Amino acid sequence: MQTIYLDNNATTRTDPDVLAEMLPYLADLYGNPSSMHTFGGQLHKKIEEARAKLADLLKADPSEIIFTSCGTESDNTAIMNALETHPRKRHIITTRVEHPAVLNFSQHLGRKGYRITYLPVNDAGRLDMEMLTRSLDDDTALVTIMFANNETGVVFPIDEIAGLLEGRGILFHTDAVQAVGKLPIDLNTLKVDMLSLSGHKLHAPKGIGALYVRRGGRFYPYIIGGHQEMSRRAGTENVASIIGLGKAAALARGFLTEEAAAVSRLRDRLEAGLLGSCPDVRINGDTKNRLPNTTNISFEYVEGEAILLRLNEYQICASSGSACTSGSLEPSHVLRAMGVPYTAVHGSIRFSLSRFTTGEEIDRVLQVMPGIIRELRQLSPFGRGSLTL
Ligand code: PLP
């Protein structure tokens, strides 16, 4: 049985072309790019080529890209940079539906005495813009709002938020880990100050990320040590993965429009098929402003984990909530913030597709799902009709 991988918001397959480009730098070309000798020093040029490719995908200047170890590091760095830039300001605005890389770090800063505003979302997962406007004050150092939600795929109005903040002396960071490679992003026109991304969400390997920092402001490094990355992020460069991320960015640029349309057609087919074949099913989140590859579906009166286990028997990989919180059996903080009913939160499954997803794979899921749901509902103590909550 072939694995059907529909968990691409958790991580993606490394593209074979990315891997091929990386391999020499994991084998023979193992030098240190900071070395004086040619063997190491030649790698410096490869890093700069990768930086240029990533900048090209984002329509940024290469000097605005800092390589990091992951999306989480990029998020933490961006937040700390804002606080260092505005040492007298103590207020951060974010949302209730951020990834833990922002949410838990904000809570950590809250415990250290910073004032954190967590903006609510409505039942479609859309941001309350009025509340954002009302929350801004002279003490606000940073607004950090994700580009697209990892659980529902809902895309936030980053352009509108940037417009609202322009000229107010407040830094704007967006966690675009789920958006880069899936949506076109033009940082020439999109006025964000900082943007985080992560290699393993766009077919590069795990353990490589980047932070975009707009030219003009000061930058305070978070990881302090050597002079790598123009003294903006210390630590010997992860050369092979940086080269891989550059290649992944170049591939994403080529695939972006066509791929996004093909992937969203498959996602829509999956959704329509499930809605048509399983009763008591709902799609969570704004279906108009959504990543092309993501659907978050609630199967009422069943446990999401039970569905995942049954899917696993067919070698179908999906996810309930975010991979970082699944396993804790805590209901998704994103769906709770959206006010999704208890029975629907517990039966929610995220399917996230990629350019490697095929129509046959979607058909296979549609073939097995109705039986799984029927069976589980018969077994469930929360079976349809017996729930009194
Ligand atoms: N932000 C978002 C929206 C994510 O989905 C993730 C990973 O799932 C991260 C940040 C963290 O990225 P990384 O796994 O590279 O640390």
Coordinates of C-alpha atoms and ligand atoms in Angstrom, one line a residue:
M1 CA 0.0 0.0 0.0
Q2 CA 1.3 3.4 -1.0
T3 CA 1.2 6.2 1.6
I4 CA -1.2 8.9 0.8
Y5 CA 0.2 12.0 2.4
L6 CA -2.3 14.7 3.1
D7 CA -0.5 16.4 6.0
N8 CA 1.5 19.0 4.1
N9 CA 0.9 21.8 6.6
A10 CA 2.8 19.7 9.2
T11 CA 5.7 19.1 6.8
T12 CA 6.3 18.5 3.1
R13 CA 8.2 16.0 1.1
T14 CA 11.7 17.3 0.1
D15 CA 11.4 17.8 -3.6
P16 CA 13.8 15.4 -5.4
D17 CA 15.4 18.3 -7.3
V18 CA 16.0 20.1 -4.0
L19 CA 17.6 17.0 -2.5
A20 CA 19.8 16.5 -5.6
E21 CA 21.0 20.1 -5.3
M22 CA 21.9 19.6 -1.7
L23 CA 23.7 16.3 -1.8
P24 CA 27.2 17.5 -2.8
Y25 CA 27.2 19.8 0.2
L26 CA 26.4 17.0 2.5
A27 CA 29.2 14.9 1.1
D28 CA 32.3 16.2 -0.7
L29 CA 31.8 20.0 -0.3
Y30 CA 31.7 20.1 3.5
G31 CA 33.8 23.2 4.0
N32 CA 33.0 26.1 6.3
P33 CA 31.9 29.2 4.3
S34 CA 33.7 31.5 6.7
S35 CA 37.1 29.9 5.9
M36 CA 39.8 31.7 4.1
H37 CA 40.7 28.8 1.8
T38 CA 38.8 28.2 -1.4
F39 CA 37.4 24.8 -0.3
G40 CA 35.3 26.5 2.3
G41 CA 35.1 30.1 1.0
Q42 CA 33.5 29.0 -2.3
L43 CA 30.4 28.0 -0.4
H44 CA 29.8 31.6 0.5
K45 CA 28.8 32.3 -3.1
K46 CA 26.4 29.4 -3.1
I47 CA 24.7 30.8 0.0
E48 CA 24.4 34.2 -1.7
E49 CA 22.8 32.5 -4.7
A50 CA 20.3 30.8 -2.5
R51 CA 19.5 34.1 -0.8
A52 CA 18.9 35.7 -4.2
K53 CA 16.5 33.0 -5.2
L54 CA 14.5 33.3 -2.0
A55 CA 14.5 37.1 -2.3
D56 CA 13.2 36.6 -5.9
L57 CA 10.2 34.5 -4.7
L58 CA 9.3 37.3 -2.2
K59 CA 10.2 40.2 -4.4
A60 CA 12.6 41.4 -1.7
D61 CA 16.2 42.5 -1.8
P62 CA 18.7 39.7 -1.0
S63 CA 20.1 41.8 1.8
E64 CA 16.7 41.6 3.6
I65 CA 16.9 37.8 4.0
I66 CA 18.4 36.3 7.1
F67 CA 18.7 32.5 7.2
T68 CA 17.6 30.9 10.5
S69 CA 17.1 27.3 11.7
C70 CA 13.3 27.2 11.4
G71 CA 10.1 29.2 11.4
T72 CA 10.0 29.2 15.2
E73 CA 13.4 30.9 15.4
S74 CA 12.3 33.4 12.8
D75 CA 9.2 34.3 14.8
N76 CA 11.0 34.6 18.1
T77 CA 13.7 36.7 16.5
A78 CA 11.2 39.1 14.9
I79 CA 9.4 39.6 18.2
M80 CA 12.6 40.2 20.2
N81 CA 13.9 42.6 17.5
A82 CA 10.7 44.7 17.9
L83 CA 11.2 44.9 21.6
E84 CA 14.9 45.8 21.3
T85 CA 14.0 48.4 18.7
H86 CA 11.4 50.0 21.0
P87 CA 12.9 49.4 24.5
R88 CA 10.5 51.7 26.2
K89 CA 7.4 50.2 24.7
R90 CA 5.8 47.2 26.5
H91 CA 2.8 46.2 24.4
I92 CA 2.5 43.5 21.7
I93 CA -0.7 42.8 19.7
T94 CA -1.2 39.3 18.2
T95 CA -4.2 37.0 17.6
R96 CA -5.7 34.1 19.5
V97 CA -5.1 31.8 16.6
E98 CA -1.3 32.1 16.1
H99 CA 1.0 29.1 15.9
P100 CA 2.6 28.3 19.3
A101 CA 5.9 29.8 17.9
V102 CA 4.2 33.2 18.4
L103 CA 1.5 32.4 20.9
N104 CA 3.6 30.6 23.5
F105 CA 6.4 33.1 23.1
S106 CA 4.0 35.9 23.6
Q107 CA 2.7 34.2 26.8
H108 CA 6.2 33.9 27.9
L109 CA 6.8 37.6 27.4
G110 CA 3.5 38.3 29.2
R111 CA 4.8 36.5 32.2
K112 CA 7.9 38.8 32.0
G113 CA 5.7 41.9 32.3
Y114 CA 4.9 42.8 28.7
R115 CA 1.3 43.6 27.9
I116 CA -0.1 41.3 25.3
T117 CA -3.4 41.8 23.4
Y118 CA -4.8 38.6 21.8
L119 CA -7.2 39.7 19.1
P120 CA -10.3 37.5 18.6
V121 CA -11.6 36.1 15.4
N122 CA -15.1 35.5 14.2
D123 CA -16.8 32.1 13.5
A124 CA -15.1 32.1 10.0
G125 CA -11.7 32.6 11.6
R126 CA -11.6 36.2 10.3
L127 CA -9.8 38.9 12.3
D128 CA -11.7 41.7 14.1
M129 CA -10.1 44.7 12.4
E130 CA -12.0 47.2 14.6
M131 CA -10.6 45.6 17.7
L132 CA -7.1 45.8 16.1
T133 CA -7.6 49.5 15.5
R134 CA -8.9 50.1 19.1
S135 CA -6.0 48.1 20.6
L136 CA -3.2 50.2 19.1
D137 CA -1.7 52.8 21.5
D138 CA 1.5 54.7 22.1
D139 CA 3.0 51.8 24.0
T140 CA 2.6 49.3 21.1
A141 CA 6.0 48.0 19.9
L142 CA 4.8 45.3 17.6
V143 CA 1.8 43.8 15.8
T144 CA 2.4 40.2 14.9
I145 CA -0.3 38.5 12.8
M146 CA 0.0 35.3 10.8
F147 CA -0.4 35.4 7.0
A148 CA -2.4 32.2 6.9
N149 CA -3.6 29.9 9.6
N150 CA -1.9 26.5 9.7
E151 CA -5.1 24.6 10.9
T152 CA -7.8 26.2 8.8
G153 CA -5.8 27.8 6.0
V154 CA -7.7 31.1 6.5
V155 CA -5.7 34.0 5.0
F156 CA -5.5 37.2 7.0
P157 CA -5.8 40.7 5.4
I158 CA -2.0 41.5 5.7
D159 CA -2.2 44.2 3.2
E160 CA -5.0 46.0 5.0
I161 CA -3.2 45.6 8.4
A162 CA 0.0 47.0 6.9
G163 CA -1.9 50.0 5.6
L164 CA -3.4 50.6 9.0
L165 CA 0.0 50.5 10.7
E166 CA 1.9 52.6 8.2
G167 CA 3.6 55.7 9.7
R168 CA 2.6 54.9 13.3
G169 CA 6.1 53.8 14.5
I170 CA 4.8 50.2 15.2
L171 CA 6.6 47.3 13.7
F172 CA 4.5 44.7 11.8
H173 CA 5.6 41.1 11.6
T174 CA 3.8 38.3 9.8
D175 CA 4.3 34.6 10.3
A176 CA 4.1 33.5 6.7
V177 CA 5.3 30.0 7.3
Q178 CA 2.1 28.5 5.7
A179 CA 1.8 31.1 3.0
V180 CA 5.3 31.2 1.3
G181 CA 5.3 28.9 -1.7
K182 CA 1.5 28.6 -1.7
L183 CA 0.5 32.2 -2.3
P184 CA 2.2 34.9 -4.3
I185 CA 3.9 37.4 -2.0
D186 CA 5.3 40.7 -3.2
L187 CA 7.2 42.6 -0.5
N188 CA 7.7 45.5 -2.8
T189 CA 4.1 46.4 -2.3
L190 CA 3.2 44.6 0.9
K191 CA 4.5 46.9 3.6
V192 CA 5.4 44.4 6.4
D193 CA 8.6 45.0 8.4
M194 CA 9.3 41.4 9.1
L195 CA 8.2 38.0 7.6
S196 CA 8.9 34.5 8.8
L197 CA 9.1 31.4 6.7
S198 CA 10.2 27.8 7.1
G199 CA 11.9 25.5 4.5
H200 CA 10.1 22.3 5.4
K201 CA 6.7 23.8 4.5
L202 CA 7.7 24.4 0.9
H203 CA 9.5 21.2 -0.1
A204 CA 12.9 22.0 1.4
P205 CA 14.2 20.0 4.4
K206 CA 13.5 20.6 8.1
G207 CA 15.8 22.7 10.1
I208 CA 16.1 25.7 7.8
G209 CA 14.1 28.9 7.9
A210 CA 14.4 32.6 7.1
L211 CA 13.4 36.0 8.4
Y212 CA 12.8 38.8 6.0
V213 CA 13.7 42.2 7.6
R214 CA 12.8 45.4 5.6
R215 CA 15.8 47.6 4.9
G216 CA 16.1 50.8 6.8
G217 CA 15.5 49.9 10.4
R218 CA 18.0 48.7 13.0
F219 CA 18.2 44.9 13.5
Y220 CA 19.1 43.3 16.8
P221 CA 20.2 39.7 16.5
Y222 CA 18.6 37.1 18.7
I223 CA 21.3 34.4 18.4
I224 CA 24.6 36.1 19.3
G225 CA 28.1 34.8 18.6
G226 CA 30.0 34.8 15.3
H227 CA 29.7 37.2 12.4
Q228 CA 27.6 34.9 10.1
E229 CA 24.7 36.4 8.2
M230 CA 26.3 39.8 8.4
S231 CA 26.3 39.6 12.2
R232 CA 22.5 39.2 12.2
R233 CA 22.3 35.5 13.1
A234 CA 25.4 33.7 14.6
G235 CA 26.2 30.1 14.0
T236 CA 27.9 28.2 11.2
E237 CA 25.6 28.2 8.2
N238 CA 23.5 25.1 7.4
V239 CA 25.0 25.2 3.9
A240 CA 23.2 22.2 2.3
S241 CA 19.8 23.2 3.7
I242 CA 20.3 26.9 2.7
I243 CA 21.1 25.7 -0.9
G244 CA 18.0 23.4 -0.7
L245 CA 15.8 26.3 0.4
G246 CA 17.1 28.4 -2.5
K247 CA 16.2 25.6 -4.9
A248 CA 12.8 25.1 -3.3
A249 CA 12.1 28.8 -3.6
A250 CA 13.0 28.8 -7.3
L251 CA 10.7 25.8 -7.9
A252 CA 7.9 27.4 -5.9
R253 CA 8.2 30.5 -8.1
G254 CA 7.7 28.4 -11.2
F255 CA 4.9 26.3 -9.8
L256 CA 3.0 29.0 -7.9
T257 CA 0.0 29.9 -10.1
E258 CA -0.5 26.7 -11.9
E259 CA 0.2 24.5 -9.0
A260 CA -2.1 26.5 -6.7
A261 CA -5.0 26.1 -9.1
A262 CA -4.5 22.4 -9.6
V263 CA -4.1 21.8 -5.8
S264 CA -7.2 23.8 -5.0
R265 CA -9.2 21.9 -7.5
L266 CA -8.2 18.6 -5.8
R267 CA -9.0 20.1 -2.4
D268 CA -12.4 21.3 -3.6
R269 CA -13.1 17.8 -5.0
L270 CA -12.2 16.2 -1.7
E271 CA -14.5 18.7 0.2
A272 CA -17.4 18.3 -2.1
G273 CA -17.1 14.5 -2.0
L274 CA -17.0 14.4 1.8
L275 CA -19.9 16.8 2.1
G276 CA -21.9 14.7 -0.3
S277 CA -21.2 11.3 1.2
C278 CA -21.0 11.9 5.0
P279 CA -23.9 13.5 6.9
D280 CA -23.3 16.1 9.7
V281 CA -20.1 17.5 8.2
R282 CA -19.0 21.1 8.3
I283 CA -16.1 23.0 6.8
N284 CA -14.3 25.2 9.4
G285 CA -13.1 28.7 8.4
D286 CA -13.6 31.3 5.7
T287 CA -13.7 29.3 2.4
K288 CA -13.2 32.4 0.3
N289 CA -9.9 33.6 1.8
R290 CA -8.1 30.3 2.2
L291 CA -4.8 28.6 1.3
P292 CA -5.4 26.5 -1.9
N293 CA -4.2 23.3 -0.2
T294 CA -6.0 23.2 3.1
T295 CA -9.4 22.1 4.3
N296 CA -10.4 21.7 7.9
I297 CA -13.5 19.5 8.2
S298 CA -15.5 18.5 11.3
F299 CA -17.3 15.2 11.4
E300 CA -19.8 15.7 14.2
Y301 CA -20.2 13.1 16.9
V302 CA -16.8 11.3 16.3
E303 CA -13.4 11.9 17.8
G304 CA -10.8 13.3 15.3
E305 CA -8.1 11.0 16.8
A306 CA -10.3 7.9 16.1
I307 CA -10.7 9.0 12.4
L308 CA -6.9 9.5 12.1
L309 CA -6.2 6.0 13.5
R310 CA -8.6 4.5 11.1
L311 CA -7.2 6.5 8.2
N312 CA -3.7 5.4 9.3
E313 CA -4.8 1.8 8.7
Y314 CA -5.2 2.7 5.0
Q315 CA -1.8 4.6 5.1
I316 CA -3.6 7.9 4.7
C317 CA -1.9 10.7 6.7
A318 CA -4.0 13.6 7.9
S319 CA -4.0 15.6 11.1
S320 CA -6.3 16.8 13.8
G321 CA -5.5 20.4 14.7
S322 CA -1.8 21.4 14.5
A323 CA 0.9 18.7 14.7
C324 CA 2.5 20.5 17.6
T325 CA -0.6 20.1 19.8
S326 CA -2.1 16.9 18.5
G327 CA -1.2 14.1 21.0
S328 CA -2.1 16.4 23.9
L329 CA -5.8 15.7 23.3
E330 CA -6.4 19.4 24.0
P331 CA -9.1 20.7 21.6
S332 CA -7.7 23.0 19.0
H333 CA -7.2 26.6 20.3
V334 CA -7.9 27.8 16.8
L335 CA -11.3 26.2 16.4
R336 CA -12.2 27.2 20.0
A337 CA -11.3 30.8 19.3
M338 CA -13.7 30.6 16.3
G339 CA -16.5 29.3 18.6
V340 CA -16.8 26.0 16.7
P341 CA -19.2 23.8 18.7
Y342 CA -17.7 21.3 21.1
T343 CA -18.9 18.3 19.1
A344 CA -17.4 19.7 15.9
V345 CA -14.1 20.7 17.4
H346 CA -13.5 17.2 18.6
G347 CA -14.3 15.6 15.2
S348 CA -12.1 18.0 13.2
I349 CA -9.6 16.8 10.6
R350 CA -7.2 18.8 8.6
F351 CA -6.3 17.6 5.1
S352 CA -3.5 19.5 3.5
L353 CA -2.4 18.8 0.0
S354 CA 0.7 19.6 -2.1
R355 CA 1.8 19.6 -5.7
F356 CA 2.6 15.9 -5.2
T357 CA -1.1 15.0 -4.4
T358 CA -2.9 13.1 -7.1
G359 CA -6.5 12.7 -8.1
E360 CA -6.3 8.9 -7.4
E361 CA -5.2 9.7 -3.9
I362 CA -8.2 11.9 -3.4
D363 CA -10.5 9.3 -4.8
R364 CA -9.1 6.7 -2.4
V365 CA -9.9 9.0 0.6
L366 CA -13.4 9.5 -0.7
Q367 CA -13.8 5.8 -1.1
V368 CA -12.9 4.9 2.5
M369 CA -14.1 7.9 4.5
P370 CA -17.9 7.3 4.5
G371 CA -17.4 3.8 5.9
I372 CA -15.0 5.0 8.6
I373 CA -17.4 7.7 9.7
R374 CA -20.4 5.4 9.7
E375 CA -18.5 2.8 11.7
L376 CA -17.2 5.2 14.3
R377 CA -20.5 6.9 14.8
Q378 CA -22.1 3.5 15.6
L379 CA -19.4 2.8 18.2
S380 CA -19.3 6.3 19.7
P381 CA -20.9 7.1 23.1
F382 CA -21.5 10.5 21.5
G383 CA -23.3 8.8 18.6
R384 CA -25.7 10.9 16.7
G385 CA -28.8 11.7 18.8
S386 CA -27.3 10.5 22.1
L387 CA -25.4 13.7 22.8
T388 CA -27.1 15.9 25.3
L389 CA -24.5 18.6 25.6
Ligands
PLP1 N1 4.3 29.1 12.2 C1 3.3 28.4 11.5 C2 2.1 29.1 11.0 C3 3.5 27.0 11.4 O1 2.6 26.3 10.8 C4 4.7 26.4 11.9 C5 4.9 25.0 11.8 O2 4.0 24.2 11.7 C6 5.7 27.3 12.5 C7 5.4 28.6 12.6 C8 6.9 26.7 13.0 O3 7.8 26.4 12.0 P1 9.0 25.4 12.3 O4 8.5 24.0 12.4 O5 9.9 25.6 11.1 O6 9.7 25.9 13.5

